Short mmCIF file of N, CA, C and O in Angstrom, two decimals:
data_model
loop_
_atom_site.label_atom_id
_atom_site.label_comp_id
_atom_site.label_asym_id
_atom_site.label_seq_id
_atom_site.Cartn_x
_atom_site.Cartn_y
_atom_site.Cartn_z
N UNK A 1 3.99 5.28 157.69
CA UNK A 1 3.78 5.00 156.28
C UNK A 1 4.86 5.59 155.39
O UNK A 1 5.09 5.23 154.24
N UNK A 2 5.58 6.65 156.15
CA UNK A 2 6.64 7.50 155.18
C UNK A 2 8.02 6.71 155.41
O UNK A 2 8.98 6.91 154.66
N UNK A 3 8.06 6.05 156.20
CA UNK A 3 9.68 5.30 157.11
C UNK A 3 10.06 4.66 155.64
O UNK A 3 11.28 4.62 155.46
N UNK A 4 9.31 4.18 154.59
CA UNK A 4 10.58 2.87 153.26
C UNK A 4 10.88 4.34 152.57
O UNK A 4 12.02 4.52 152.15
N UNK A 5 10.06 5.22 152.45
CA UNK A 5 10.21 6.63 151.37
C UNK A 5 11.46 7.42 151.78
O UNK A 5 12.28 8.05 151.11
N UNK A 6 11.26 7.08 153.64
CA UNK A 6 12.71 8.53 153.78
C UNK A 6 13.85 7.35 154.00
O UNK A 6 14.87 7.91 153.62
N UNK A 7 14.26 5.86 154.48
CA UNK A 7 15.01 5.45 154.36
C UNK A 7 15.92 5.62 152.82
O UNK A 7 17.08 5.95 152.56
N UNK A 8 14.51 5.11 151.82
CA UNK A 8 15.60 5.56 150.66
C UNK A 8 16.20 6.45 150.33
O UNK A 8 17.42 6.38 150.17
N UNK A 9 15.58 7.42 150.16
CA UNK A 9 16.02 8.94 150.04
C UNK A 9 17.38 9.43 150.77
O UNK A 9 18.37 10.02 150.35
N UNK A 10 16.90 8.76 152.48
CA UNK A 10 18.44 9.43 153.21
C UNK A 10 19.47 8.16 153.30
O UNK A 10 20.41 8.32 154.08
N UNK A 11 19.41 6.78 152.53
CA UNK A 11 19.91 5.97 152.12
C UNK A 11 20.52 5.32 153.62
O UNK A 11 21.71 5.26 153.93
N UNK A 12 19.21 4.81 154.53
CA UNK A 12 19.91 4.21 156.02
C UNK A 12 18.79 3.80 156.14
O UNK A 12 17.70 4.20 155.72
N UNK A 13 19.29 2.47 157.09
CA UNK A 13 18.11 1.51 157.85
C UNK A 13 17.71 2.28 159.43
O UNK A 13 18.62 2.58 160.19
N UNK A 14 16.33 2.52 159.76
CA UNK A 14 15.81 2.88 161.19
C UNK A 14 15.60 1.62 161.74
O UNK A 14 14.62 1.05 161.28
N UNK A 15 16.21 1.04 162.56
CA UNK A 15 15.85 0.32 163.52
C UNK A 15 14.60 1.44 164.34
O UNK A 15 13.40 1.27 164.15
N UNK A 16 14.88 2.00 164.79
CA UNK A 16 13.89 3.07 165.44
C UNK A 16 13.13 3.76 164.28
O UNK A 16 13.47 3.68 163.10
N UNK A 17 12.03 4.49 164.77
CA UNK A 17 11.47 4.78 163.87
C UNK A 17 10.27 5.46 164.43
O UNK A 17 9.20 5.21 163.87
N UNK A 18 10.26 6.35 165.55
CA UNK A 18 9.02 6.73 166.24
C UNK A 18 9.28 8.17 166.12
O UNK A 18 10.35 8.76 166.17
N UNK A 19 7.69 8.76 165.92
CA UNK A 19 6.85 9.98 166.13
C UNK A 19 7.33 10.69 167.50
O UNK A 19 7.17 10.13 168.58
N UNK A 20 7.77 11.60 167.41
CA UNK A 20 8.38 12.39 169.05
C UNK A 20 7.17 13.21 168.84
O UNK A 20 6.24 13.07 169.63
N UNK A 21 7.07 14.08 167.79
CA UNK A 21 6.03 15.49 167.87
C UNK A 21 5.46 15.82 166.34
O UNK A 21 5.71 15.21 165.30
N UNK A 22 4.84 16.67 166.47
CA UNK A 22 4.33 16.73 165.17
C UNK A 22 3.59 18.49 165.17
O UNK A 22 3.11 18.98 166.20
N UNK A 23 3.63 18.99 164.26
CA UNK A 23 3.10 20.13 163.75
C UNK A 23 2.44 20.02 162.63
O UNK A 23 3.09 19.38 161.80
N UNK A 24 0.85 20.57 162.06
CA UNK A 24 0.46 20.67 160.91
C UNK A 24 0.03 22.42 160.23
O UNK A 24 -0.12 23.55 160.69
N UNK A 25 -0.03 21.85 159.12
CA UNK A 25 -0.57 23.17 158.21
C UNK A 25 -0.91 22.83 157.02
O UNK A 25 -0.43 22.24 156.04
N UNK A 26 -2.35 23.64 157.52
CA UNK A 26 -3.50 22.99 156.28
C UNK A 26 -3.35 24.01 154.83
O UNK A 26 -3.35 25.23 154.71
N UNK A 27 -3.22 22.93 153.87
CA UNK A 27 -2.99 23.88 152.52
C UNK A 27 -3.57 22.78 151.73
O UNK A 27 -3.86 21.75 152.33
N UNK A 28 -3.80 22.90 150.16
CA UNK A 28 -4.69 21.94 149.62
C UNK A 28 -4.42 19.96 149.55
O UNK A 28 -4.16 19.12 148.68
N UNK A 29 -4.78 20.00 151.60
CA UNK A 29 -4.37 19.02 152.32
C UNK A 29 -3.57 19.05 153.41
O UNK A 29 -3.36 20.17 153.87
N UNK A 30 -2.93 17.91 154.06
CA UNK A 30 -2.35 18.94 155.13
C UNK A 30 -0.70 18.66 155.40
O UNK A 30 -0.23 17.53 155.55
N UNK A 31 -0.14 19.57 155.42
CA UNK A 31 1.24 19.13 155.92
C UNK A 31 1.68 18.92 156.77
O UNK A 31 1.39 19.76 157.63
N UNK A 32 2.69 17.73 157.29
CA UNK A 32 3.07 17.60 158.70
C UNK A 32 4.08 17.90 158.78
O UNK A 32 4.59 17.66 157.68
N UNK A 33 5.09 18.47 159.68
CA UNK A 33 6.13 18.25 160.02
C UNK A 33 6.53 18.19 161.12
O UNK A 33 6.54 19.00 162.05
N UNK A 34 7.12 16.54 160.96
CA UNK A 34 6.77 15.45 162.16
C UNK A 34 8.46 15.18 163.05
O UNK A 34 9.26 14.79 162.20
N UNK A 35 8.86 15.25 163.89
CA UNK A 35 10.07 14.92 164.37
C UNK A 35 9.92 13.20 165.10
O UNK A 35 9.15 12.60 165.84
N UNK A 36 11.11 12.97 164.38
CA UNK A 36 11.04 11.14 164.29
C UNK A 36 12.14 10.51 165.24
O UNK A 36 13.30 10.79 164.97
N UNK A 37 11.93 9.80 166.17
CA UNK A 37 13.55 9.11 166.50
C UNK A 37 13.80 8.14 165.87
O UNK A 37 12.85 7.44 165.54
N UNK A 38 15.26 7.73 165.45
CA UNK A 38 15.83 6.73 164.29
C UNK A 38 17.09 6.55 164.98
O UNK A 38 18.08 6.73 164.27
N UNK A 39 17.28 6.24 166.22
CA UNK A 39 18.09 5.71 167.30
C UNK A 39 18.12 6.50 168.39
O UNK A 39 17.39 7.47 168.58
N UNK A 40 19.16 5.99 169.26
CA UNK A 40 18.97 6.26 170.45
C UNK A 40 18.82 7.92 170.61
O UNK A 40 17.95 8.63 171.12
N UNK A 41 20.23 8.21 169.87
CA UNK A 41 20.41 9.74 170.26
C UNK A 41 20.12 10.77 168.84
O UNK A 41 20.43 11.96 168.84
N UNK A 42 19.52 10.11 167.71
CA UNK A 42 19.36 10.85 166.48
C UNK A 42 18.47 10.72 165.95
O UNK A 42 18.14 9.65 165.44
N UNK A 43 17.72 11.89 165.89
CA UNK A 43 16.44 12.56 164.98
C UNK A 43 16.86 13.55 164.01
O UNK A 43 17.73 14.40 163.80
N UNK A 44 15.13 12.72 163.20
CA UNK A 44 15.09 13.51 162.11
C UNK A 44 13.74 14.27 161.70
O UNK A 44 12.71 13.65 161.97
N UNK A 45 13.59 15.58 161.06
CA UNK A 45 12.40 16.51 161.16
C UNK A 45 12.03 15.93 159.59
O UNK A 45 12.92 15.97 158.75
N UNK A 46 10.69 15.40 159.25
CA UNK A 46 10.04 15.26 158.37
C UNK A 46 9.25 15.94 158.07
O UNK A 46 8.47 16.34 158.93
N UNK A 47 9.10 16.42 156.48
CA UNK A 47 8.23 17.32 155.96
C UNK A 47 6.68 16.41 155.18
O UNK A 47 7.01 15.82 154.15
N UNK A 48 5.74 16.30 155.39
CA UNK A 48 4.99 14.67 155.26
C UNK A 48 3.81 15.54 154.40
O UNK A 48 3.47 16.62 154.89
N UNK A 49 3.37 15.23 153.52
CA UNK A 49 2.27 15.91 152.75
C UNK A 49 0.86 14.80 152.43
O UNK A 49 0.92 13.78 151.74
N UNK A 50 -0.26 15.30 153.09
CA UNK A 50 -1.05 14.25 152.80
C UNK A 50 -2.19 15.18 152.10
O UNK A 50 -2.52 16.35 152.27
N UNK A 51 -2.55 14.31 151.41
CA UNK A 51 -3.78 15.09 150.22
C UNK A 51 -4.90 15.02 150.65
O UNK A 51 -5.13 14.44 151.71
N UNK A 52 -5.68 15.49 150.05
CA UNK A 52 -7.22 15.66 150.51
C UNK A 52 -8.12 14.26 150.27
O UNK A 52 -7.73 13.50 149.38
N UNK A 53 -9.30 13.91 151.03
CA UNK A 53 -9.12 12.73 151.34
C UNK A 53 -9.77 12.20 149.57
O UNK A 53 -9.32 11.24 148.94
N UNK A 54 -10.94 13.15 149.07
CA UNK A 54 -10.95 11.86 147.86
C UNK A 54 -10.61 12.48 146.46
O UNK A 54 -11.27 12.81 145.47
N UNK A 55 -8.56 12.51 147.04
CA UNK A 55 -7.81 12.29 146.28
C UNK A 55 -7.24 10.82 146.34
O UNK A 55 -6.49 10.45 145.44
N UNK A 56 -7.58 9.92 147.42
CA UNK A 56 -7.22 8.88 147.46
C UNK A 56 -6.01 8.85 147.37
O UNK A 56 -5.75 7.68 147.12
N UNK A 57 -4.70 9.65 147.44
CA UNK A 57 -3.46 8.96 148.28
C UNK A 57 -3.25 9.17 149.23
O UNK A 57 -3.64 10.12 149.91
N UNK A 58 -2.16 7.80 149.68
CA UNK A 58 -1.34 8.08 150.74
C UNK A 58 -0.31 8.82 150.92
O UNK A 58 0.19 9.10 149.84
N UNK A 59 0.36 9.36 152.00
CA UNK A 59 0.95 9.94 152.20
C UNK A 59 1.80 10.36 151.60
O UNK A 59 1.50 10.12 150.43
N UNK A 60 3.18 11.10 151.65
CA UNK A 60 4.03 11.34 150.64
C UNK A 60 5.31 12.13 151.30
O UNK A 60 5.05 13.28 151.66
N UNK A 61 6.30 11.81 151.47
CA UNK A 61 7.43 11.97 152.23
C UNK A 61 8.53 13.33 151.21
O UNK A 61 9.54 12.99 150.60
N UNK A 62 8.04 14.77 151.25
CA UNK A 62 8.45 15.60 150.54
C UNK A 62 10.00 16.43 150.74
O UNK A 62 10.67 16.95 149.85
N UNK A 63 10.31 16.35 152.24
CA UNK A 63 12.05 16.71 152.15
C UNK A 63 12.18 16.08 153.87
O UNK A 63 11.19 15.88 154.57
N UNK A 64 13.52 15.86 154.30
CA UNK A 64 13.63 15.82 155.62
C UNK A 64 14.65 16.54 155.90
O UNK A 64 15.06 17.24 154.97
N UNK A 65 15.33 16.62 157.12
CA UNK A 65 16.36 17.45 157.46
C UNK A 65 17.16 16.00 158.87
O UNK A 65 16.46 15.24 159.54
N UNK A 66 18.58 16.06 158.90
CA UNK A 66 18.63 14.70 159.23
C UNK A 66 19.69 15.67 160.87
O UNK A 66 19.53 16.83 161.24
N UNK A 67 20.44 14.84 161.34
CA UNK A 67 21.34 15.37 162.35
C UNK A 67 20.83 16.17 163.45
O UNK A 67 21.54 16.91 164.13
N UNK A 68 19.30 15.98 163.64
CA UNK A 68 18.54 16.44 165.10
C UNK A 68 18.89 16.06 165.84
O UNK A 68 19.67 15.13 165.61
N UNK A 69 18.62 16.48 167.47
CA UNK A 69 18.91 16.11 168.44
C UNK A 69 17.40 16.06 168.83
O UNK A 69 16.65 16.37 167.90
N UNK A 70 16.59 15.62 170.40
CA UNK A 70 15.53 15.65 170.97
C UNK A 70 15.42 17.02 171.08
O UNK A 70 14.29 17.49 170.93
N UNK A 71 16.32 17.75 171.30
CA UNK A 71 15.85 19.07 171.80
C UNK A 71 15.48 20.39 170.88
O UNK A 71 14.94 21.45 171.16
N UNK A 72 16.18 19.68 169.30
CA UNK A 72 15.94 20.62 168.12
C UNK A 72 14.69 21.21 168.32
O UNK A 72 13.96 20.45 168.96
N UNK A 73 14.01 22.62 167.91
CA UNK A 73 12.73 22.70 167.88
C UNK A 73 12.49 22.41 166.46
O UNK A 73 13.27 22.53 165.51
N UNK A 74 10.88 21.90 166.51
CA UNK A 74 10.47 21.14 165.33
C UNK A 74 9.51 22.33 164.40
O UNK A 74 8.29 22.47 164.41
N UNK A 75 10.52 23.06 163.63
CA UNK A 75 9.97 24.32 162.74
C UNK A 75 9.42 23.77 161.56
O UNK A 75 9.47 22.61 161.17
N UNK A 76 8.68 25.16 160.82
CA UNK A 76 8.67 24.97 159.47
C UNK A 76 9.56 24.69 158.06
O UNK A 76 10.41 25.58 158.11
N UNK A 77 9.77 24.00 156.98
CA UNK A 77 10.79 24.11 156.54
C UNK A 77 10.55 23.75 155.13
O UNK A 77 11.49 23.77 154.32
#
């Protein structure tokens, strides 16, 4: 749901576009930070903020960090 939010932002098309791992932390709602593949050999760590549920939004794509590899570990940030 975050893939049109961080294309714009990091101003590139994902042909790829998949979930490798994910970490959360619950604060008023919960945060993810999700490691994504966006080609063969380059990932990116997403910071993903979702609200409590009847706040009624969706998701919300709050910073990323770009130039991962698979093996980056997927921290807080």
């Amino acid at each position: 749901q975050v893939k049109p939010q961080f294309e714009s932002r990091a101003n590139m098309n994902c042909g790829v576009f998949t979930a490798i791992a994910y970490k959360t932390q619950v604060v008023a709602g919960t945060m993810y930070f999700i490691k994504v593949q966006v080609s063969d050999a380059e990932y990116v760590h997403l910071k993903v903020f979702q609200s409590l549920p009847h706040e009624n939004l969706g998701p919300s794509l709050v910073s990323f960090q770009t130039g991962k590899t698979r093996d980056d570990p997927l921290t807080y940030f």
